[in-house]
Tab-separated table of C-alpha atoms in Angstrom:
chain	number	residue	atom	x	y	z
A	1	MET	CA	47.584	-34.440	-38.840
A	2	PRO	CA	46.344	-30.915	-37.910
A	3	LEU	CA	43.423	-29.436	-39.795
A	4	ALA	CA	44.090	-26.302	-41.807
A	5	ALA	CA	41.908	-23.281	-41.195
A	6	PRO	CA	39.828	-22.250	-44.183
A	7	GLU	CA	41.119	-19.272	-46.058
A	8	LEU	CA	38.925	-16.204	-46.250
A	9	ASP	CA	39.411	-13.709	-48.974
A	10	ASP	CA	39.702	-10.031	-48.098
A	11	LEU	CA	36.393	-9.193	-49.776
A	12	THR	CA	34.427	-11.536	-47.513
A	13	ILE	CA	36.073	-10.108	-44.416
A	14	ALA	CA	35.428	-6.522	-45.561
A	15	GLN	CA	31.740	-7.231	-46.268
A	16	ASP	CA	31.196	-8.849	-42.883
A	17	ALA	CA	32.927	-6.102	-40.907
A	18	VAL	CA	30.710	-3.531	-39.189
A	19	ASP	CA	31.774	0.059	-39.678
A	20	PRO	CA	31.722	1.598	-36.186
A	21	ALA	CA	31.416	5.079	-37.702
A	22	ARG	CA	28.258	4.161	-39.611
A	23	PRO	CA	25.138	5.502	-37.875
A	24	TRP	CA	22.301	3.359	-36.555
A	25	GLN	CA	18.663	4.289	-36.075
A	26	THR	CA	16.006	3.774	-33.438
A	27	VAL	CA	12.685	3.076	-35.126
A	28	VAL	CA	9.340	3.253	-33.324
A	29	TRP	CA	6.544	1.134	-34.848
A	30	ASP	CA	2.797	1.593	-34.870
A	31	ASP	CA	0.808	-0.598	-32.508
A	32	PRO	CA	-2.883	-1.091	-31.790
A	33	VAL	CA	-2.522	-0.248	-28.090
A	34	ASN	CA	-1.032	3.186	-27.441
A	35	LEU	CA	-2.935	6.420	-27.976
A	36	MET	CA	-1.425	9.046	-30.261
A	37	SER	CA	-1.343	11.500	-27.365
A	38	TYR	CA	0.672	9.020	-25.299
A	39	VAL	CA	3.209	8.474	-28.107
A	40	THR	CA	3.606	12.256	-28.396
A	41	TYR	CA	4.086	12.455	-24.618
A	42	VAL	CA	6.802	9.760	-24.704
A	43	PHE	CA	8.696	11.512	-27.501
A	44	ARG	CA	8.576	14.804	-25.599
A	45	GLU	CA	9.384	13.281	-22.212
A	46	TYR	CA	12.202	10.937	-23.234
A	47	PHE	CA	13.806	12.668	-26.220
A	48	GLY	CA	12.938	16.241	-25.209
A	49	PHE	CA	11.384	17.014	-28.595
A	50	PRO	CA	9.301	20.168	-28.875
A	51	ARG	CA	5.566	19.468	-29.234
A	52	GLU	CA	5.568	20.087	-33.013
A	53	ARG	CA	8.407	17.619	-33.696
A	54	ALA	CA	6.936	14.994	-31.344
A	55	GLU	CA	3.588	15.279	-33.134
A	56	GLN	CA	5.238	14.986	-36.572
A	57	LEU	CA	6.978	11.780	-35.503
A	58	MET	CA	3.817	10.409	-33.882
A	59	LEU	CA	1.867	11.062	-37.096
A	60	ALA	CA	4.559	9.268	-39.115
A	61	VAL	CA	4.233	6.291	-36.781
A	62	HIS	CA	0.452	6.386	-37.135
A	63	HIS	CA	0.197	6.924	-40.905
A	64	GLU	CA	3.376	5.287	-42.228
A	65	GLY	CA	3.633	2.528	-39.640
A	66	HIS	CA	6.957	3.669	-38.190
A	67	ALA	CA	9.281	6.631	-37.647
A	68	VAL	CA	13.007	7.063	-37.103
A	69	VAL	CA	13.228	8.889	-33.782
A	70	ALA	CA	17.012	8.921	-33.299
A	71	GLU	CA	20.231	8.251	-35.192
A	72	GLY	CA	23.741	7.695	-33.878
A	73	ALA	CA	26.035	5.096	-32.336
A	74	ARG	CA	24.589	1.594	-32.102
A	75	GLU	CA	24.910	1.376	-28.315
A	76	GLN	CA	22.978	4.615	-27.824
A	77	MET	CA	20.250	3.508	-30.249
A	78	GLU	CA	19.896	0.242	-28.318
A	79	LEU	CA	19.447	2.246	-25.109
A	80	HIS	CA	16.746	4.334	-26.795
A	81	ALA	CA	14.945	1.211	-28.027
A	82	ARG	CA	15.058	-0.295	-24.541
A	83	ALA	CA	13.644	2.937	-23.104
A	84	MET	CA	10.814	2.883	-25.667
A	85	HIS	CA	10.020	-0.683	-24.582
A	86	GLU	CA	9.882	0.483	-20.966
A	87	TYR	CA	7.300	3.086	-22.016
A	88	GLY	CA	5.335	0.319	-23.738
A	89	LEU	CA	6.178	1.303	-27.332
A	90	TRP	CA	7.434	-1.068	-30.013
A	91	ALA	CA	10.935	-0.082	-31.163
A	92	THR	CA	13.837	-1.627	-33.031
A	93	VAL	CA	17.386	-0.685	-34.000
A	94	ARG	CA	18.686	-0.813	-37.564
A	95	GLU	CA	21.683	0.344	-39.537
A	96	ALA	CA	21.057	3.666	-41.230
A	97	PRO	CA	20.710	3.368	-45.016
A	98	ARG	CA	23.759	4.315	-47.011
């Protein structure tokens, strides 16, 4: 006798689905290793931020413990996080808040 597949209600399926249009974020976290000047350099070098914006983000990392440095498609945010790791910074990817 074949086993029947469990039924899933539409609400469960809708809650588990990922909205591809929803933005994701790359978050850089504070660490005890990297100098503030180096973090500013990375933000300018990799993202092309002007000095003022790079310093604002670096200060957020330093004082608040983290900063959102980019927002967009998940795949792109994962590439940014990987690049931050290659520079020696701690970074993660998360869904942008609604």
